């Protein structure tokens, strides 16, 4: 009952015209960046961090949450119409959604993606509403050693499992920890890794880290890989009657619920996220399909759109559970939202629900509102989002670079920050080119100082005895869970790679059979043509032979 009262108070705040406008702006921007390939929520939130200083904290966090949710929605549009996912979590949607669009059912694919996202987002937000206070009340009992153990779990799982290999992820994490420790040690007063620069005495601002690595570095990387040319769009049939048939509803509602059940818990674990959830949902739907529905997989099965898109948005809400209750980000976007809290002097964690109840419940209420706005934006206005793809890429990425520079300067109004931004951008660019993930780096830079502070508190309480770090039952459980998390994530990743390989083989086989059918048709057509030509040449000759033969004298 108390939770319901707090949620109603949150709606009282979130439904104020000012915050409704910010929620609308957030989901609008999120959908736009989700549609544009290569520009995701992490980059957008990083770019906007310096530009939201003039807003109050509630408005800023509502905008960032809207961008996060909207980006998950928008990624499905390009996956379905272009076969080019705007977000990595929308890769699976392209497998069946683009096939549906090619068969003239693009409107149905977009509708089931949007409605499924709404259903999953709403259910997952209800779960966040119910579980958030419970987890927060339990987490208040954790001590410094327990928190340090939690952060070690986050470091190792995210570092080892994100990226193409474990060593690349750990190396990226180490670079992030190094960046996070730059500055003056508040306990001893000693300068660390400042290289004699007085400007680095206060450390590197998390805004510069986020903007440099995600906005500048990612923009340079994506721009270096994009090529010019006209983007081939698949036209869609307009009109609400073309959205979903009764049979589509009957085939979609169960995948929506299953996708939600898969996505939410996976979103709460470190290194889980929407990517793993969408592949697992697709594999589940493919396995459960029967009869004619099973034959449609690989050729435009609507279940292959409904399930993954639901898992995608449910995982986005799941990510907010450890972020708000424990202060632990499990994705890159969550890490940047964490840095947004910190710029306002607020530390997410167990006491957030007690110290900032207005902010927390207004944020949760805005998620319900944002989901509703997103349905309105994505169903009837899909044509408007597609037009964004016509923006010339040089202008787009030039604008990102300009915003990155302005944001870096606005952080502290010093030219030195522009230089730091450039260095971080170059580091981010080359790391991406070499296959190193950026998310562990950002998480290391943001959580590194926090982990150091908890470690020092724990050592003070334990009289500098290292065994104090593993004395509490929770810390033992946390360290033991590392193996479970890594094993689970490796298993999920292996299943994902297995399905990727199988789908690639099936796609290649279908394309080969299609080409063989075309070749056979062409060959048959040529044979008919030759036969007809031979018949035309032979007919007069046979007639002439008959006319030249002597008459029968019998």
XYZ file of C-alpha atoms in Angstrom:
554
model
C 0.000 0.000 0.000
C 2.867 2.338 0.814
C 4.383 1.648 -2.612
C 1.107 2.555 -4.317
C 0.886 5.821 -2.384
C 4.460 6.717 -3.312
C 3.784 5.869 -6.953
C 0.707 8.113 -6.961
C 2.852 10.905 -5.547
C 5.310 10.215 -8.344
C 2.525 10.595 -10.905
C 1.534 13.874 -9.254
C 5.044 15.142 -9.986
C 5.522 13.528 -13.405
C 2.147 14.748 -14.723
C 3.049 18.373 -14.191
C 3.196 20.106 -17.606
C 6.907 20.828 -17.237
C 7.873 17.201 -16.599
C 5.434 15.907 -19.223
C 7.259 18.091 -21.736
C 10.638 16.717 -20.651
C 9.336 13.141 -20.900
C 8.095 13.880 -24.415
C 11.436 15.440 -25.395
C 13.315 12.453 -23.995
C 11.350 9.774 -25.839
C 11.318 11.898 -29.003
C 15.113 12.191 -28.984
C 15.460 8.545 -28.010
C 13.329 7.337 -30.902
C 15.245 9.562 -33.313
C 18.667 8.291 -32.235
C 17.384 4.723 -32.185
C 16.336 5.059 -35.815
C 19.710 6.446 -36.942
C 22.237 3.573 -37.264
C 25.375 4.111 -35.215
C 23.893 6.671 -32.816
C 22.567 5.070 -29.668
C 21.215 6.153 -26.282
C 24.664 6.040 -24.667
C 26.103 8.555 -27.127
C 23.051 10.814 -26.891
C 22.952 10.876 -23.088
C 26.694 11.588 -23.055
C 26.218 14.496 -25.458
C 23.360 15.974 -23.451
C 25.011 15.641 -20.033
C 26.661 19.084 -20.153
C 23.607 20.692 -21.739
C 21.236 19.715 -18.906
C 23.068 21.535 -16.119
C 20.415 24.244 -16.146
C 17.624 21.695 -15.488
C 16.662 20.415 -12.081
C 17.713 16.853 -11.371
C 14.214 15.370 -11.796
C 13.796 16.899 -15.248
C 17.274 15.797 -16.358
C 16.853 12.180 -15.229
C 13.387 11.993 -16.833
C 14.920 13.167 -20.127
C 17.737 10.598 -19.924
C 15.363 7.748 -19.049
C 13.163 8.735 -21.994
C 16.169 8.662 -24.316
C 17.091 5.203 -23.042
C 13.587 3.816 -23.558
C 13.030 5.625 -26.841
C 16.283 4.305 -28.263
C 15.098 0.758 -27.654
C 11.868 1.513 -29.536
C 13.460 3.324 -32.461
C 16.024 0.649 -33.234
C 13.323 -1.670 -34.561
C 12.328 0.729 -37.364
C 15.582 0.501 -39.301
C 15.885 -3.207 -38.503
C 12.548 -3.883 -40.181
C 12.649 -1.428 -43.083
C 16.391 -1.402 -43.865
C 17.743 -4.631 -42.368
C 20.174 -2.271 -40.584
C 19.708 -2.299 -36.791
C 19.912 1.142 -35.224
C 20.801 -0.559 -31.922
C 22.720 -3.793 -31.320
C 19.735 -5.082 -29.342
C 17.614 -4.839 -32.518
C 19.778 -7.202 -34.579
C 17.433 -10.131 -33.974
C 14.407 -8.069 -34.999
C 15.893 -7.683 -38.471
C 15.955 -11.453 -39.029
C 12.184 -11.783 -39.324
C 11.029 -8.154 -39.448
C 12.847 -7.313 -42.668
C 11.491 -10.461 -44.329
C 7.966 -9.386 -43.332
C 8.587 -5.944 -44.813
C 9.788 -7.455 -48.092
C 6.560 -9.437 -48.271
C 4.524 -6.243 -47.912
C 3.851 -6.709 -44.192
C 6.144 -3.983 -42.887
C 3.255 -2.219 -41.136
C 2.391 -5.401 -39.224
C 6.023 -5.902 -38.198
C 6.330 -2.323 -36.962
C 3.016 -2.574 -35.112
C 3.852 -5.794 -33.292
C 7.254 -4.345 -32.351
C 5.727 -1.129 -30.985
C 2.835 -2.777 -29.137
C 5.096 -5.523 -27.788
C 7.530 -2.896 -26.545
C 4.670 -1.097 -24.799
C 3.370 -4.282 -23.161
C 6.823 -5.400 -22.037
C 7.869 -1.943 -20.902
C 4.725 -1.521 -18.821
C 4.942 -4.956 -17.171
C 8.663 -4.516 -16.503
C 8.045 -1.084 -14.974
C 5.433 -2.650 -12.674
C 8.079 -5.179 -11.593
C 10.545 -2.329 -11.033
C 7.903 -0.558 -8.930
C 7.384 -3.632 -6.755
C 10.965 -4.896 -6.494
C 12.816 -1.587 -6.217
C 11.805 -0.695 -2.635
C 12.290 -4.307 -1.476
C 15.831 -4.533 -2.862
C 16.649 -1.060 -1.515
C 15.486 -1.962 2.028
C 17.598 -5.095 1.929
C 20.635 -3.296 0.487
C 20.662 -0.717 3.323
C 22.019 -3.496 5.554
C 25.108 -3.980 3.382
C 28.454 -2.787 4.724
C 31.502 -1.385 2.885
C 32.984 -4.862 2.380
C 29.716 -6.030 0.832
C 29.587 -3.057 -1.510
C 33.183 -3.607 -2.537
C 32.320 -7.232 -3.316
C 29.370 -6.083 -5.450
C 31.616 -3.772 -7.432
C 34.186 -6.521 -7.964
C 31.358 -8.672 -9.332
C 30.384 -5.859 -11.700
C 33.996 -5.271 -12.774
C 34.825 -8.893 -13.517
C 31.570 -9.873 -15.178
C 31.318 -6.758 -17.342
C 35.034 -6.757 -18.129
C 35.253 -10.450 -18.956
C 32.030 -10.829 -20.902
C 31.612 -7.636 -22.922
C 33.575 -7.552 -26.137
C 34.999 -10.099 -28.534
C 37.320 -11.643 -25.927
C 37.797 -11.636 -22.161
C 41.276 -10.134 -22.224
C 40.113 -7.202 -24.336
C 37.308 -6.515 -21.876
C 39.631 -6.722 -18.858
C 42.191 -4.471 -20.597
C 39.468 -1.930 -21.339
C 38.351 -2.094 -17.693
C 41.938 -1.514 -16.522
C 42.202 1.617 -18.673
C 38.953 2.861 -17.152
C 40.194 2.224 -13.604
C 43.386 4.111 -14.440
C 41.388 7.103 -15.707
C 39.150 7.003 -12.631
C 42.137 7.127 -10.254
C 43.741 10.181 -11.883
C 43.853 13.128 -9.488
C 44.701 13.874 -5.869
C 44.290 11.159 -3.251
C 41.908 12.726 -0.739
C 43.286 10.590 2.106
C 47.022 11.192 1.650
C 47.011 14.347 -0.466
C 49.352 12.740 -2.991
C 48.915 13.381 -6.713
C 48.270 10.233 -8.755
C 48.916 9.934 -12.497
C 48.689 13.697 -13.010
C 52.008 13.862 -14.930
C 52.790 17.154 -13.244
C 49.631 18.858 -14.528
C 47.815 21.018 -12.001
C 44.619 20.822 -14.094
C 44.488 17.056 -13.515
C 44.691 17.477 -9.747
C 40.912 17.244 -9.422
C 40.758 14.251 -11.741
C 38.982 13.925 -15.072
C 35.336 14.952 -15.014
C 32.995 12.024 -15.679
C 31.240 14.212 -18.248
C 34.468 14.422 -20.266
C 34.923 10.660 -20.004
C 31.383 9.973 -21.209
C 31.402 12.565 -24.002
C 34.929 11.767 -25.159
C 34.602 7.995 -25.291
C 30.991 7.615 -26.381
C 30.162 10.753 -28.315
C 33.475 11.728 -29.898
C 35.187 8.334 -30.121
C 32.070 6.480 -31.255
C 31.164 9.172 -33.786
C 34.640 8.996 -35.322
C 34.478 5.204 -35.436
C 31.020 5.018 -37.005
C 31.790 7.809 -39.474
C 34.954 5.999 -40.580
C 32.942 2.884 -41.447
C 29.947 4.447 -43.162
C 29.834 4.780 -46.903
C 27.784 7.111 -49.044
C 24.953 6.169 -51.327
C 21.187 6.167 -51.341
C 19.560 4.111 -48.603
C 17.028 1.656 -50.081
C 13.793 1.949 -48.118
C 10.995 -0.597 -48.187
C 7.669 1.243 -48.523
C 4.964 0.445 -45.983
C 1.213 0.459 -46.382
C -0.372 3.345 -44.489
C -3.513 3.148 -42.390
C -4.271 1.610 -39.017
C -6.172 -1.279 -40.624
C -2.854 -2.556 -41.998
C -1.143 -2.661 -38.619
C -2.175 -6.062 -37.250
C -4.751 -8.652 -38.234
C -6.634 -10.831 -35.744
C -4.298 -13.711 -36.539
C -1.307 -11.463 -35.797
C -2.727 -10.615 -32.372
C -3.322 -14.293 -31.667
C 0.259 -15.176 -32.607
C 1.903 -12.212 -30.829
C 0.470 -11.979 -27.326
C 2.227 -15.058 -25.953
C 5.645 -14.026 -27.366
C 5.117 -10.585 -25.812
C 4.688 -12.153 -22.368
C 7.501 -14.680 -22.837
C 9.850 -11.952 -24.047
C 9.050 -9.900 -20.953
C 9.702 -12.882 -18.679
C 13.076 -13.454 -20.363
C 14.217 -9.848 -20.734
C 13.566 -8.416 -17.271
C 15.674 -10.833 -15.171
C 18.500 -10.876 -17.729
C 18.571 -7.074 -17.651
C 19.207 -7.115 -13.903
C 22.391 -9.220 -14.034
C 25.817 -7.776 -14.865
C 26.760 -8.101 -18.539
C 23.261 -9.387 -19.314
C 21.530 -6.554 -21.124
C 19.143 -6.532 -24.034
C 21.488 -8.147 -26.579
C 21.512 -11.511 -24.806
C 17.812 -11.282 -23.932
C 16.716 -10.744 -27.539
C 18.677 -13.710 -28.871
C 17.402 -15.973 -26.100
C 13.831 -14.840 -26.770
C 14.193 -15.513 -30.494
C 15.599 -18.973 -29.802
C 12.693 -19.697 -27.446
C 10.050 -18.608 -29.957
C 11.661 -20.627 -32.715
C 11.756 -23.710 -30.524
C 8.127 -23.375 -29.390
C 6.696 -22.701 -32.854
C 4.687 -25.522 -34.413
C 3.274 -26.452 -37.787
C 3.041 -23.715 -40.395
C 4.244 -21.097 -37.922
C 7.523 -22.969 -37.495
C 8.051 -23.084 -41.259
C 7.747 -19.306 -41.419
C 10.828 -18.745 -39.253
C 13.520 -17.403 -41.521
C 10.866 -16.157 -43.932
C 9.017 -13.554 -41.851
C 7.532 -15.096 -38.691
C 5.779 -12.468 -36.601
C 6.747 -14.306 -33.388
C 10.388 -13.549 -34.252
C 9.589 -9.839 -34.004
C 7.167 -9.870 -31.058
C 9.340 -11.879 -28.658
C 12.730 -10.160 -29.127
C 11.276 -6.641 -29.102
C 9.466 -7.407 -25.837
C 12.645 -8.842 -24.336
C 14.539 -5.766 -25.513
C 12.354 -3.277 -23.639
C 11.863 -5.475 -20.586
C 15.644 -5.710 -20.228
C 15.867 -1.904 -20.342
C 13.641 -1.703 -17.254
C 15.550 -4.547 -15.610
C 18.783 -2.572 -15.924
C 17.283 0.151 -13.714
C 16.831 -2.224 -10.746
C 20.543 -2.608 -9.835
C 21.235 0.968 -10.938
C 18.689 2.608 -8.615
C 18.872 0.196 -5.674
C 22.579 -0.720 -5.603
C 24.232 1.984 -7.689
C 25.624 -0.696 -10.017
C 25.341 -0.078 -13.791
C 25.151 -3.199 -15.943
C 25.226 -1.473 -19.355
C 27.055 1.463 -20.902
C 23.954 3.664 -20.974
C 23.246 2.869 -17.321
C 26.823 3.882 -16.463
C 26.344 7.269 -18.108
C 22.990 7.773 -16.363
C 24.831 6.979 -13.115
C 27.335 9.715 -13.938
C 24.379 12.048 -14.557
C 23.159 11.387 -11.008
C 26.662 12.069 -9.706
C 26.921 15.422 -11.491
C 23.960 16.519 -9.361
C 25.621 15.215 -6.202
C 23.280 12.203 -5.925
C 24.598 8.670 -5.511
C 22.174 5.905 -6.590
C 22.002 3.074 -4.111
C 19.993 1.771 -1.150
C 19.430 5.183 0.401
C 18.202 6.746 -2.834
C 14.626 5.614 -2.137
C 14.800 7.198 1.337
C 16.815 10.340 0.586
C 15.298 11.217 -2.814
C 11.773 9.717 -2.854
C 10.326 12.499 -5.023
C 13.007 11.965 -7.679
C 12.801 8.156 -7.673
C 9.032 7.876 -7.861
C 8.719 10.673 -10.412
C 11.242 8.779 -12.546
C 9.314 5.507 -12.235
C 6.020 7.269 -13.002
C 7.620 8.893 -16.056
C 8.450 5.421 -17.383
C 4.741 4.577 -17.520
C 4.027 7.904 -19.211
C 6.935 7.536 -21.625
C 5.757 4.086 -22.707
C 2.369 5.517 -23.618
C 3.906 8.418 -25.534
C 6.160 6.024 -27.435
C 3.229 3.996 -28.763
C 1.715 7.187 -30.163
C 5.033 8.250 -31.682
C 5.943 4.901 -33.218
C 2.701 3.618 -34.716
C 1.222 6.477 -36.779
C 4.405 8.543 -37.258
C 6.756 5.880 -38.586
C 7.034 7.708 -41.915
C 8.483 10.723 -40.140
C 11.179 8.615 -38.471
C 12.145 7.029 -41.767
C 12.787 10.495 -43.224
C 15.547 10.982 -40.645
C 17.567 8.448 -42.594
C 17.813 10.954 -45.440
C 20.001 13.307 -43.357
C 23.460 13.470 -45.022
C 25.888 11.579 -42.811
C 28.695 14.209 -42.992
C 26.328 16.837 -41.574
C 25.083 14.449 -38.901
C 28.489 13.508 -37.523
C 29.886 17.002 -37.909
C 27.030 18.166 -35.692
C 27.894 15.489 -33.124
C 31.514 16.649 -33.009
C 30.428 20.273 -32.539
C 28.055 19.307 -29.707
C 30.808 17.225 -28.099
C 33.200 20.170 -28.111
C 30.592 22.571 -26.732
C 29.628 20.099 -24.027
C 33.235 19.586 -22.946
C 33.808 23.320 -22.719
C 30.562 23.831 -20.795
C 31.669 21.366 -18.091
C 34.251 23.727 -16.544
C 34.664 26.479 -19.172
C 38.356 25.691 -19.733
C 40.222 25.081 -22.972
C 42.175 22.334 -21.199
C 39.013 20.216 -21.138
C 38.824 20.427 -24.940
C 42.287 18.868 -25.111
C 41.300 16.124 -22.664
C 38.176 15.478 -24.737
C 40.263 15.125 -27.891
C 42.664 12.668 -26.218
C 39.788 10.570 -24.852
C 38.063 10.632 -28.243
C 41.188 9.369 -29.994
C 41.598 6.648 -27.346
C 37.971 5.606 -27.817
C 38.320 5.577 -31.603
C 41.410 3.345 -31.661
C 40.034 1.025 -29.002
C 36.925 0.481 -31.136
C 39.039 -0.051 -34.248
C 41.058 -2.698 -32.401
C 37.963 -4.471 -31.095
C 38.102 -3.313 -27.459
C 34.690 -2.666 -25.853
C 34.045 0.816 -24.500
C 31.473 -0.113 -21.836
C 33.978 -1.695 -19.371
C 36.184 1.379 -19.708
C 33.366 3.768 -18.822
C 32.151 1.555 -15.971
C 35.709 1.320 -14.624
C 36.189 5.091 -14.767
C 32.897 5.753 -12.956
C 32.888 2.906 -10.412
C 36.652 2.885 -9.779
C 36.708 5.787 -7.290
C 33.579 4.419 -5.592
C 35.165 0.971 -5.215
C 38.318 2.549 -3.785
C 36.286 4.491 -1.215
C 34.400 1.354 -0.107
C 37.655 -0.619 0.096
C 39.237 1.983 2.366
C 36.179 2.089 4.626
C 36.207 -1.695 4.870
C 39.914 -1.814 5.695
C 39.456 0.825 8.404
C 36.613 -1.170 9.970
C 38.657 -4.369 9.741
C 41.874 -2.861 11.153
C 43.611 -3.359 7.788
C 42.958 -7.113 7.854
C 42.286 -8.304 4.260
C 40.237 -11.238 5.569
C 37.606 -8.739 6.715
C 36.630 -8.391 3.045
C 35.373 -11.992 2.954
C 33.967 -12.403 6.465
C 30.328 -11.440 5.856
C 27.987 -14.038 4.337
C 26.970 -11.636 1.580
C 30.529 -10.930 0.439
C 31.227 -14.674 0.308
C 28.032 -15.132 -1.691
C 28.972 -12.243 -4.010
C 32.433 -13.587 -4.776
C 30.988 -17.048 -5.291
C 28.366 -15.672 -7.658
C 31.084 -14.417 -10.000
C 31.537 -17.940 -11.307
C 27.767 -18.336 -11.662
C 27.362 -15.043 -13.529
C 30.291 -15.741 -15.821
C 29.124 -19.295 -16.443
C 25.560 -18.166 -17.156
C 26.711 -15.384 -19.446
C 29.104 -17.707 -21.293
C 26.262 -20.186 -21.776
C 23.929 -17.459 -23.021
C 26.660 -16.089 -25.277
C 27.359 -19.559 -26.654
C 23.673 -20.032 -27.430
C 23.629 -16.659 -29.128
C 26.649 -17.533 -31.291
C 25.130 -20.916 -32.067
C 21.935 -19.323 -33.326
C 23.862 -16.658 -35.208
C 25.835 -19.364 -37.019
C 22.707 -21.411 -37.698
C 20.801 -18.398 -38.974
C 23.723 -17.384 -41.173
C 23.864 -20.898 -42.627
C 20.105 -20.994 -43.184
C 20.151 -17.563 -44.782
C 22.989 -18.585 -47.079
C 21.176 -21.823 -47.942
C 17.923 -20.013 -48.683
C 19.757 -17.492 -50.851
C 21.558 -20.321 -52.650
C 18.306 -22.203 -53.260
C 16.673 -19.002 -54.434
C 19.527 -18.380 -56.866
C 19.345 -22.000 -58.021
C 15.622 -21.624 -58.630
C 16.242 -18.454 -60.602
C 18.991 -20.156 -62.638
C 16.721 -23.126 -63.314
C 13.936 -20.816 -64.416
C 16.307 -18.940 -66.719
C 17.634 -22.214 -68.164
C 14.113 -23.504 -68.714
C 13.168 -20.243 -70.396
C 16.209 -20.488 -72.692
C 15.378 -24.093 -73.585
C 11.806 -23.109 -74.464
C 13.117 -20.262 -76.568
C 15.540 -22.535 -78.434
C 12.821 -25.115 -78.986
C 10.442 -22.486 -80.309
C 13.117 -21.093 -82.589
C 13.939 -24.553 -83.888
C 10.256 -25.237 -84.486
C 9.896 -22.011 -86.420
C 12.873 -22.924 -88.627
C 11.733 -26.519 -89.093
C 8.048 -25.902 -89.970
C 8.527 -24.320 -93.429
C 11.131 -26.891 -94.364
C 8.857 -29.796 -93.566
C 6.038 -28.183 -95.520
C 8.354 -27.586 -98.449
C 9.505 -31.191 -98.370
C 5.945 -32.329 -98.472
C 5.113 -30.021 -101.416
C 8.157 -31.063 -103.437
C 7.502 -34.797 -103.097
C 6.044 -36.470 -106.214
C 2.326 -37.149 -106.164
C 1.098 -40.603 -105.455
C 0.329 -42.223 -108.833
C -1.455 -45.166 -107.427
